[in-house]
Amino acid sequence: MKNVEAWSAEDVSDWLSKEGMPEYMDVLHQTDGPALLRLTQADFQVPPLSRVSHDNGQQLLERMDILRMTTHIEDHKNGHANGHVGGVPNGTGKLQRNGMLGRKDFEREMIHIPMPTIEPPRCPFPTEWWKTGVAFTYAVICFVTTSVVISVVHERVPPKEHTPPLPDKFFDLFDRREWAFSICEINGMLLVGLWLIQWILLKHRSIIGRRFFFIVGTLYLYRCITMYITTLPVPGMHFKCSPKLLGDWEAQMRRIMKMIAGGGLSITGSHTMCGDYLYSGHTVMLTLTFLFIKEYSPRRFWWYHWFCLTLSATGIFCILLAHDHYTVDVVVAYFITTRLFWWYHTMANQQSLKETSQSNLLSRVWWYRLFRYFEENVNGTVPRNYQLPVSVRAWSWIRSVKYSRLDSQ
């Protein structure tokens, strides 16, 4: 391994890329090996490093300590310990192979310093894709359960001719706009698409993905409970609900499958059932996607955050403007979504909250064991690092295989 003191700026960039810290490459593009070793904790408290580092440079400083230790061990093995080459004893000019001293002289002159074996550092953010698969399965089960409960609740919704819509202050202030709900669903699809692209480009996508799947699944599970317990009448006389099937389970299953295939959206024509009001699933998705987009994107992308916030807020307002949900449906959905997101991430970022104790009251929530399973090996706040799903080397290898096959033909 080349001595760090002799590293050029290009060597430093290669090392940062190899260690999985490409976010520092632009800031340290003129930094050579000696300058790299002179970095201290104080350097990460001021720009430009403070804008890049989300852990006060802790990860980079730890890798530098390991680099120093590794270099020292290599020097010791090569007879360069303490910064000098083993000399020729007593002025003798007799050297052996590779410029080293004779065996007896070497054993007499060299000091053997036992060095501890360095264990490879444990990754603080392991991928553990099987856990992401468990979270995805949990979310799918909750979505399917929601569709089944909507079909059951639809059979219990009172006819609008017998039970008119409940009074709502927002409906008193704003007349209904038929096009508004389409705007809401378009904004929702845009936010989901942006979040999907952003998630694919995240370096720690497995950890963040299972967080998203768990939170969205839990929110829809809560929604199953609230809308089954309390069935509200339709919010407006404009609703055209599908006819009740009165125990025809085969027809209900077809209706449930149609709703799942259409994503539960009215714009796709898959959602023609009534009764799923308390609370609003559209508000859940509009709010949750924005929270994840903002949490896992760089702080300097303020324009991106404001754009997504505008999409989210406009979509929520259009839900009410279309008179497709009561105001209380939207308020409850926003409250539960934001609190669950903030609670989960606070618990995930604090190591002490991952341990069951008398002082940790959050450990009493029903999903705490599942939370521990997902987050037990995640140490610290997940950094907002990005990388391509297929590395440049892998892409080069794929292209080389492709062209080698063409050449062989």
Short mmCIF file of C-alpha atoms in Angstrom, two decimals:
data_model
loop_
_atom_site.label_atom_id
_atom_site.label_comp_id
_atom_site.label_asym_id
_atom_site.label_seq_id
_atom_site.Cartn_x
_atom_site.Cartn_y
_atom_site.Cartn_z
CA MET A 1 0.00 0.00 0.00
CA LYS A 2 1.35 3.41 -0.95
CA ASN A 3 2.36 5.59 2.01
CA VAL A 4 -0.36 8.11 2.79
CA GLU A 5 2.21 10.90 3.10
CA ALA A 6 2.96 10.39 -0.58
CA TRP A 7 -0.65 10.44 -1.74
CA SER A 8 -1.69 12.91 -4.38
CA ALA A 9 -5.09 14.58 -4.54
CA GLU A 10 -6.18 11.93 -7.04
CA ASP A 11 -5.15 9.17 -4.61
CA VAL A 12 -7.27 10.80 -1.90
CA SER A 13 -10.29 10.93 -4.22
CA ASP A 14 -9.81 7.25 -5.13
CA TRP A 15 -9.63 6.34 -1.45
CA LEU A 16 -12.80 8.28 -0.61
CA SER A 17 -14.65 6.55 -3.42
CA LYS A 18 -13.39 3.13 -2.34
CA GLU A 19 -14.44 3.75 1.28
CA GLY A 20 -17.98 4.70 0.23
CA MET A 21 -17.74 8.43 0.99
CA PRO A 22 -18.04 10.07 -2.45
CA GLU A 23 -19.83 13.06 -0.96
CA TYR A 24 -16.43 14.38 0.23
CA MET A 25 -14.75 14.13 -3.19
CA ASP A 26 -15.82 17.55 -4.44
CA VAL A 27 -14.84 19.36 -1.24
CA LEU A 28 -11.48 17.56 -0.89
CA HIS A 29 -10.57 17.45 -4.58
CA GLN A 30 -7.39 19.51 -3.94
CA THR A 31 -6.40 17.70 -0.74
CA ASP A 32 -3.33 15.45 -0.82
CA GLY A 33 -2.30 12.78 1.70
CA PRO A 34 -0.55 15.02 4.29
CA ALA A 35 -3.43 17.51 4.22
CA LEU A 36 -5.90 14.67 4.68
CA LEU A 37 -4.11 13.45 7.81
CA ARG A 38 -4.17 16.97 9.28
CA LEU A 39 -7.98 17.13 9.28
CA THR A 40 -9.49 17.37 12.77
CA GLN A 41 -12.95 17.48 14.30
CA ALA A 42 -12.88 21.28 14.20
CA ASP A 43 -12.60 21.28 10.39
CA PHE A 44 -16.03 19.65 10.14
CA GLN A 45 -17.68 22.39 12.19
CA VAL A 46 -17.10 25.08 9.54
CA PRO A 47 -17.84 25.30 5.79
CA PRO A 48 -17.32 23.71 3.38
CA LEU A 49 -17.04 20.39 5.27
CA SER A 50 -19.94 21.26 7.58
CA ARG A 51 -22.25 21.37 4.55
CA VAL A 52 -21.28 17.86 3.47
CA SER A 53 -20.95 16.04 6.78
CA HIS A 54 -24.10 14.94 8.58
CA ASP A 55 -22.23 13.21 11.45
CA ASN A 56 -19.62 15.93 12.17
CA GLY A 57 -17.08 13.98 10.13
CA GLN A 58 -17.12 11.05 12.56
CA GLN A 59 -17.16 8.39 9.85
CA LEU A 60 -14.32 9.97 7.88
CA LEU A 61 -12.20 10.53 11.00
CA GLU A 62 -12.65 6.90 12.04
CA ARG A 63 -11.58 5.69 8.60
CA MET A 64 -8.54 7.96 8.81
CA ASP A 65 -7.55 6.43 12.17
CA ILE A 66 -7.77 2.98 10.63
CA LEU A 67 -5.75 4.21 7.65
CA ARG A 68 -3.01 5.52 9.96
CA MET A 69 -2.89 2.24 11.87
CA THR A 70 -2.78 0.17 8.68
CA THR A 71 0.03 2.31 7.27
CA HIS A 72 2.00 1.98 10.51
CA ILE A 73 1.66 -1.80 10.43
CA GLU A 74 2.81 -1.95 6.81
CA ASP A 75 5.82 0.22 7.68
CA HIS A 76 6.65 -2.05 10.58
CA LYS A 77 6.48 -5.16 8.42
CA ASN A 78 8.81 -3.57 5.87
CA GLY A 79 11.30 -2.46 8.52
CA HIS A 80 10.25 1.19 8.37
CA ALA A 81 8.85 1.51 11.85
CA ASN A 82 9.32 4.86 13.59
CA GLY A 83 9.84 6.56 10.27
CA HIS A 84 13.30 5.15 9.32
CA VAL A 85 14.71 2.25 7.42
CA GLY A 86 16.66 -0.33 9.34
CA GLY A 87 20.30 0.65 8.97
CA VAL A 88 23.43 -1.39 8.67
CA PRO A 89 24.74 -2.25 12.18
CA ASN A 90 28.16 -1.08 13.30
CA GLY A 91 28.88 0.53 10.00
CA THR A 92 29.04 -2.73 8.10
CA GLY A 93 28.18 -2.46 4.45
CA LYS A 94 27.05 -6.03 4.05
CA LEU A 95 23.44 -6.30 2.97
CA GLN A 96 21.43 -9.42 2.32
CA ARG A 97 18.49 -10.09 0.05
CA ASN A 98 16.11 -7.19 -0.62
CA GLY A 99 18.49 -4.79 1.07
CA MET A 100 17.83 -6.28 4.52
CA LEU A 101 20.41 -7.19 7.12
CA GLY A 102 21.64 -10.66 7.86
CA ARG A 103 19.35 -12.82 10.00
CA LYS A 104 21.51 -12.58 13.14
CA ASP A 105 22.11 -8.84 12.77
CA PHE A 106 18.43 -8.30 12.06
CA GLU A 107 17.34 -10.15 15.18
CA ARG A 108 19.93 -8.25 17.26
CA GLU A 109 19.21 -4.77 15.95
CA MET A 110 15.42 -4.82 15.33
CA ILE A 111 12.95 -4.39 18.18
CA HIS A 112 9.92 -6.63 17.92
CA ILE A 113 6.78 -4.70 18.83
CA PRO A 114 3.68 -6.87 19.07
CA MET A 115 0.83 -5.17 17.23
CA PRO A 116 -2.80 -6.07 17.88
CA THR A 117 -4.74 -7.53 15.01
CA ILE A 118 -7.10 -4.98 13.54
CA GLU A 119 -10.56 -6.39 13.06
CA PRO A 120 -12.45 -5.07 10.06
CA PRO A 121 -14.81 -2.32 11.22
CA ARG A 122 -18.42 -3.32 11.50
CA CYS A 123 -20.64 -1.53 9.03
CA PRO A 124 -22.95 0.83 10.98
CA PHE A 125 -25.60 0.60 8.24
CA PRO A 126 -25.91 -3.03 7.07
CA THR A 127 -28.21 -3.67 4.12
CA GLU A 128 -30.19 -6.68 5.46
CA TRP A 129 -32.47 -6.88 2.46
CA TRP A 130 -34.44 -9.76 3.99
CA LYS A 131 -35.75 -7.35 6.63
CA THR A 132 -36.82 -4.99 3.86
CA GLY A 133 -38.68 -7.92 2.33
CA VAL A 134 -40.46 -8.56 5.63
CA ALA A 135 -41.48 -4.87 5.84
CA PHE A 136 -42.72 -4.97 2.23
CA THR A 137 -44.79 -8.09 2.94
CA TYR A 138 -46.24 -6.38 6.02
CA ALA A 139 -47.22 -3.34 3.93
CA VAL A 140 -48.85 -5.49 1.24
CA ILE A 141 -50.87 -7.39 3.85
CA CYS A 142 -52.06 -4.10 5.36
CA PHE A 143 -53.05 -2.75 1.92
CA VAL A 144 -55.01 -5.88 1.08
CA THR A 145 -56.67 -5.83 4.50
CA THR A 146 -57.65 -2.20 3.91
CA SER A 147 -59.29 -3.10 0.61
CA VAL A 148 -61.25 -5.92 2.26
CA VAL A 149 -62.41 -3.66 5.10
CA ILE A 150 -63.50 -0.96 2.62
CA SER A 151 -65.65 -3.54 0.85
CA VAL A 152 -67.17 -4.62 4.18
CA VAL A 153 -67.78 -1.03 5.33
CA HIS A 154 -69.34 -0.16 1.97
CA GLU A 155 -72.17 -2.56 2.76
CA ARG A 156 -72.89 -0.66 5.98
CA VAL A 157 -72.90 2.92 4.63
CA PRO A 158 -76.40 4.40 5.05
CA PRO A 159 -78.09 5.66 1.86
CA LYS A 160 -77.53 9.38 1.28
CA GLU A 161 -81.26 9.88 0.82
CA HIS A 162 -81.89 8.67 4.39
CA THR A 163 -78.73 10.00 6.07
CA PRO A 164 -77.54 13.28 4.52
CA PRO A 165 -73.90 14.47 4.82
CA LEU A 166 -72.75 15.76 8.19
CA PRO A 167 -72.22 19.52 8.67
CA ASP A 168 -68.68 20.60 7.85
CA LYS A 169 -67.30 24.12 8.23
CA PHE A 170 -65.00 23.84 5.18
CA PHE A 171 -67.95 22.84 2.99
CA ASP A 172 -69.81 25.92 4.22
CA LEU A 173 -66.95 28.19 3.15
CA PHE A 174 -66.00 26.59 -0.19
CA ASP A 175 -68.27 25.27 -2.91
CA ARG A 176 -67.42 21.89 -4.43
CA ARG A 177 -65.14 21.73 -7.49
CA GLU A 178 -65.50 18.52 -9.48
CA TRP A 179 -61.98 18.66 -10.93
CA ALA A 180 -60.27 19.08 -7.56
CA PHE A 181 -60.02 15.41 -6.62
CA SER A 182 -58.28 14.60 -9.91
CA ILE A 183 -55.67 17.27 -9.08
CA CYS A 184 -55.22 15.63 -5.68
CA GLU A 185 -54.55 12.19 -7.17
CA ILE A 186 -52.23 13.57 -9.87
CA ASN A 187 -50.18 15.35 -7.19
CA GLY A 188 -50.10 12.14 -5.17
CA MET A 189 -48.81 10.12 -8.13
CA LEU A 190 -46.13 12.76 -8.81
CA LEU A 191 -44.93 12.64 -5.20
CA VAL A 192 -44.89 8.83 -5.16
CA GLY A 193 -42.93 8.83 -8.43
CA LEU A 194 -40.39 11.37 -7.15
CA TRP A 195 -39.95 9.41 -3.92
CA LEU A 196 -39.49 6.14 -5.84
CA ILE A 197 -36.73 7.65 -8.00
CA GLN A 198 -35.06 9.21 -4.96
CA TRP A 199 -35.27 5.92 -3.03
CA ILE A 200 -33.65 3.95 -5.86
CA LEU A 201 -30.70 6.40 -5.88
CA LEU A 202 -30.14 6.28 -2.10
CA LYS A 203 -27.09 4.37 -0.89
CA HIS A 204 -28.86 2.95 2.17
CA ARG A 205 -32.08 2.21 0.30
CA SER A 206 -32.68 -1.07 2.11
CA ILE A 207 -32.88 0.59 5.55
CA ILE A 208 -34.95 3.53 4.34
CA GLY A 209 -37.20 1.27 2.29
CA ARG A 210 -38.20 -0.89 5.23
CA ARG A 211 -38.90 2.22 7.28
CA PHE A 212 -41.26 3.48 4.58
CA PHE A 213 -43.00 0.11 4.17
CA PHE A 214 -43.46 -0.33 7.91
CA ILE A 215 -44.83 3.18 8.50
CA VAL A 216 -47.22 3.17 5.52
CA GLY A 217 -48.42 -0.34 6.40
CA THR A 218 -49.07 0.66 10.01
CA LEU A 219 -50.96 3.79 8.94
CA TYR A 220 -53.26 1.77 6.71
CA LEU A 221 -53.73 -0.80 9.47
CA TYR A 222 -54.87 1.98 11.79
CA ARG A 223 -57.16 3.20 9.01
CA CYS A 224 -58.81 -0.22 8.83
CA ILE A 225 -59.68 0.06 12.51
CA THR A 226 -61.04 3.62 12.46
CA MET A 227 -63.24 3.28 9.40
CA TYR A 228 -64.61 -0.10 10.55
CA ILE A 229 -65.46 1.14 14.03
CA THR A 230 -67.17 4.37 12.91
CA THR A 231 -68.95 4.42 9.56
CA LEU A 232 -69.65 7.98 8.46
CA PRO A 233 -72.27 8.96 5.86
CA VAL A 234 -71.05 10.20 2.48
CA PRO A 235 -69.61 13.76 2.61
CA GLY A 236 -71.69 14.97 -0.33
CA MET A 237 -74.76 14.22 -2.40
CA HIS A 238 -72.58 13.95 -5.52
CA PHE A 239 -71.25 10.52 -4.52
CA LYS A 240 -72.25 7.62 -6.77
CA CYS A 241 -71.60 4.51 -4.71
CA SER A 242 -71.59 1.01 -6.19
CA PRO A 243 -74.66 -1.07 -5.38
CA LYS A 244 -74.48 -3.25 -2.28
CA LEU A 245 -73.80 -6.92 -2.96
CA LEU A 246 -75.59 -8.25 0.13
CA GLY A 247 -73.38 -11.23 0.89
CA ASP A 248 -72.23 -12.09 -2.64
CA TRP A 249 -68.63 -12.85 -1.65
CA GLU A 250 -67.52 -13.81 -5.14
CA ALA A 251 -68.60 -10.43 -6.50
CA GLN A 252 -66.99 -8.70 -3.52
CA MET A 253 -63.69 -10.45 -4.17
CA ARG A 254 -63.74 -9.30 -7.80
CA ARG A 255 -64.42 -5.75 -6.63
CA ILE A 256 -61.56 -5.95 -4.12
CA MET A 257 -59.13 -7.22 -6.78
CA LYS A 258 -60.21 -4.43 -9.13
CA MET A 259 -59.56 -1.85 -6.42
CA ILE A 260 -56.10 -3.28 -5.65
CA ALA A 261 -55.18 -3.38 -9.35
CA GLY A 262 -56.15 0.28 -9.75
CA GLY A 263 -54.20 1.40 -6.70
CA GLY A 264 -57.36 2.48 -4.91
CA LEU A 265 -57.56 5.62 -7.05
CA SER A 266 -60.75 7.19 -8.33
CA ILE A 267 -58.92 8.52 -11.40
CA THR A 268 -58.35 4.92 -12.56
CA GLY A 269 -62.00 4.02 -12.01
CA SER A 270 -61.11 1.33 -9.48
CA HIS A 271 -62.53 3.01 -6.37
CA THR A 272 -66.33 3.21 -6.54
CA MET A 273 -67.08 2.17 -2.96
CA CYS A 274 -68.07 4.48 -0.11
CA GLY A 275 -67.43 4.50 3.61
CA ASP A 276 -63.61 4.80 3.81
CA TYR A 277 -63.65 8.29 5.24
CA LEU A 278 -62.14 8.27 8.72
CA TYR A 279 -59.34 8.82 7.99
CA SER A 280 -58.14 9.96 4.54
CA GLY A 281 -55.75 7.57 2.79
CA HIS A 282 -54.93 10.21 0.17
CA THR A 283 -53.78 12.58 2.92
CA VAL A 284 -51.60 9.81 4.34
CA MET A 285 -49.74 9.32 1.05
CA LEU A 286 -49.45 13.03 0.26
CA THR A 287 -48.02 13.73 3.72
CA LEU A 288 -45.82 10.65 4.10
CA THR A 289 -44.11 10.90 0.72
CA PHE A 290 -43.22 14.54 1.38
CA LEU A 291 -41.81 13.70 4.83
CA PHE A 292 -39.58 10.96 3.39
CA ILE A 293 -38.50 13.11 0.44
CA LYS A 294 -37.44 15.93 2.74
CA GLU A 295 -35.82 13.69 5.38
CA TYR A 296 -33.61 11.81 2.92
CA SER A 297 -32.57 14.55 0.51
CA PRO A 298 -29.77 17.11 0.99
CA ARG A 299 -30.67 20.22 3.00
CA ARG A 300 -29.36 22.44 0.23
CA PHE A 301 -32.12 21.18 -2.09
CA TRP A 302 -34.53 23.67 -0.56
CA TRP A 303 -36.19 24.33 -3.92
CA TYR A 304 -36.95 20.61 -4.24
CA HIS A 305 -38.45 20.56 -0.74
CA TRP A 306 -40.65 23.57 -1.46
CA PHE A 307 -41.84 22.05 -4.74
CA CYS A 308 -42.83 18.80 -3.02
CA LEU A 309 -44.44 20.70 -0.14
CA THR A 310 -46.51 22.66 -2.66
CA LEU A 311 -47.64 19.43 -4.33
CA SER A 312 -48.56 17.93 -0.95
CA ALA A 313 -50.39 20.96 0.43
CA THR A 314 -52.25 21.58 -2.83
CA GLY A 315 -53.31 17.93 -3.01
CA ILE A 316 -54.65 17.98 0.57
CA PHE A 317 -56.55 21.22 -0.07
CA CYS A 318 -58.07 19.72 -3.22
CA ILE A 319 -59.37 16.75 -1.22
CA LEU A 320 -61.48 19.14 0.81
CA LEU A 321 -62.33 21.32 -2.20
CA ALA A 322 -63.77 18.26 -3.93
CA HIS A 323 -65.89 17.51 -0.83
CA ASP A 324 -64.64 13.89 -0.98
CA HIS A 325 -63.59 13.80 2.70
CA TYR A 326 -64.74 15.55 5.83
CA THR A 327 -62.26 18.01 7.29
CA VAL A 328 -61.84 15.80 10.37
CA ASP A 329 -60.71 12.93 8.08
CA VAL A 330 -57.86 15.05 6.75
CA VAL A 331 -56.87 16.48 10.16
CA VAL A 332 -56.73 13.05 11.80
CA ALA A 333 -54.77 11.59 8.86
CA TYR A 334 -52.20 14.40 9.00
CA PHE A 335 -51.83 14.11 12.77
CA ILE A 336 -51.35 10.33 12.84
CA THR A 337 -48.98 10.31 9.84
CA THR A 338 -46.64 13.02 11.11
CA ARG A 339 -46.55 11.65 14.67
CA LEU A 340 -45.79 8.09 13.60
CA PHE A 341 -43.06 9.30 11.23
CA TRP A 342 -41.45 11.51 13.89
CA TRP A 343 -41.73 8.92 16.67
CA TYR A 344 -40.22 6.16 14.54
CA HIS A 345 -37.28 8.23 13.35
CA THR A 346 -36.58 9.61 16.82
CA MET A 347 -36.45 6.07 18.16
CA ALA A 348 -34.30 4.89 15.23
CA ASN A 349 -31.76 7.73 15.65
CA GLN A 350 -31.34 7.34 19.43
CA GLN A 351 -29.54 4.18 20.51
CA SER A 352 -30.91 4.43 24.06
CA LEU A 353 -34.49 4.25 22.74
CA LYS A 354 -33.77 0.85 21.19
CA GLU A 355 -33.36 -0.66 24.64
CA THR A 356 -36.26 -1.69 26.84
CA SER A 357 -36.16 0.09 30.20
CA GLN A 358 -38.44 1.69 32.78
CA SER A 359 -37.48 5.16 31.57
CA ASN A 360 -38.15 4.36 27.89
CA LEU A 361 -41.92 4.67 27.70
CA LEU A 362 -41.81 4.38 23.90
CA SER A 363 -40.87 0.73 24.32
CA ARG A 364 -44.48 0.06 25.33
CA VAL A 365 -45.95 0.64 21.88
CA TRP A 366 -47.34 -2.52 20.31
CA TRP A 367 -44.97 -2.42 17.33
CA TYR A 368 -41.79 -2.01 19.41
CA ARG A 369 -40.53 -5.58 18.86
CA LEU A 370 -40.96 -5.25 15.13
CA PHE A 371 -39.16 -1.90 15.31
CA ARG A 372 -36.27 -3.53 17.21
CA TYR A 373 -36.05 -6.24 14.58
CA PHE A 374 -35.76 -3.70 11.78
CA GLU A 375 -33.40 -1.24 13.51
CA GLU A 376 -31.26 -3.28 15.94
CA ASN A 377 -28.15 -3.23 13.71
CA VAL A 378 -28.50 0.38 12.52
CA ASN A 379 -26.14 2.60 14.51
CA GLY A 380 -26.81 6.32 14.30
CA THR A 381 -28.59 8.55 11.86
CA VAL A 382 -28.67 7.16 8.32
CA PRO A 383 -26.63 9.57 6.12
CA ARG A 384 -28.16 11.06 3.00
CA ASN A 385 -25.69 9.45 0.63
CA TYR A 386 -26.51 8.62 -2.96
CA GLN A 387 -25.14 6.11 -5.43
CA LEU A 388 -26.26 4.47 -8.63
CA PRO A 389 -28.05 1.12 -8.18
CA VAL A 390 -25.50 -0.44 -10.56
CA SER A 391 -21.94 0.66 -9.87
CA VAL A 392 -19.73 2.03 -12.63
CA ARG A 393 -17.47 -1.03 -12.43
CA ALA A 394 -20.41 -3.41 -12.73
CA TRP A 395 -21.74 -1.44 -15.70
CA SER A 396 -18.31 -1.56 -17.35
CA TRP A 397 -18.19 -5.30 -16.73
CA ILE A 398 -21.64 -5.79 -18.27
CA ARG A 399 -20.62 -3.79 -21.34
CA SER A 400 -17.37 -5.72 -21.67
CA VAL A 401 -19.24 -9.04 -21.53
CA LYS A 402 -21.71 -7.76 -24.11
CA TYR A 403 -19.03 -6.66 -26.56
CA SER A 404 -16.91 -9.76 -25.98
CA ARG A 405 -19.89 -11.90 -26.97
CA LEU A 406 -20.40 -9.81 -30.11
CA ASP A 407 -16.72 -10.20 -30.97
CA SER A 408 -16.90 -13.98 -30.47
CA GLN A 409 -19.83 -14.14 -32.88
#
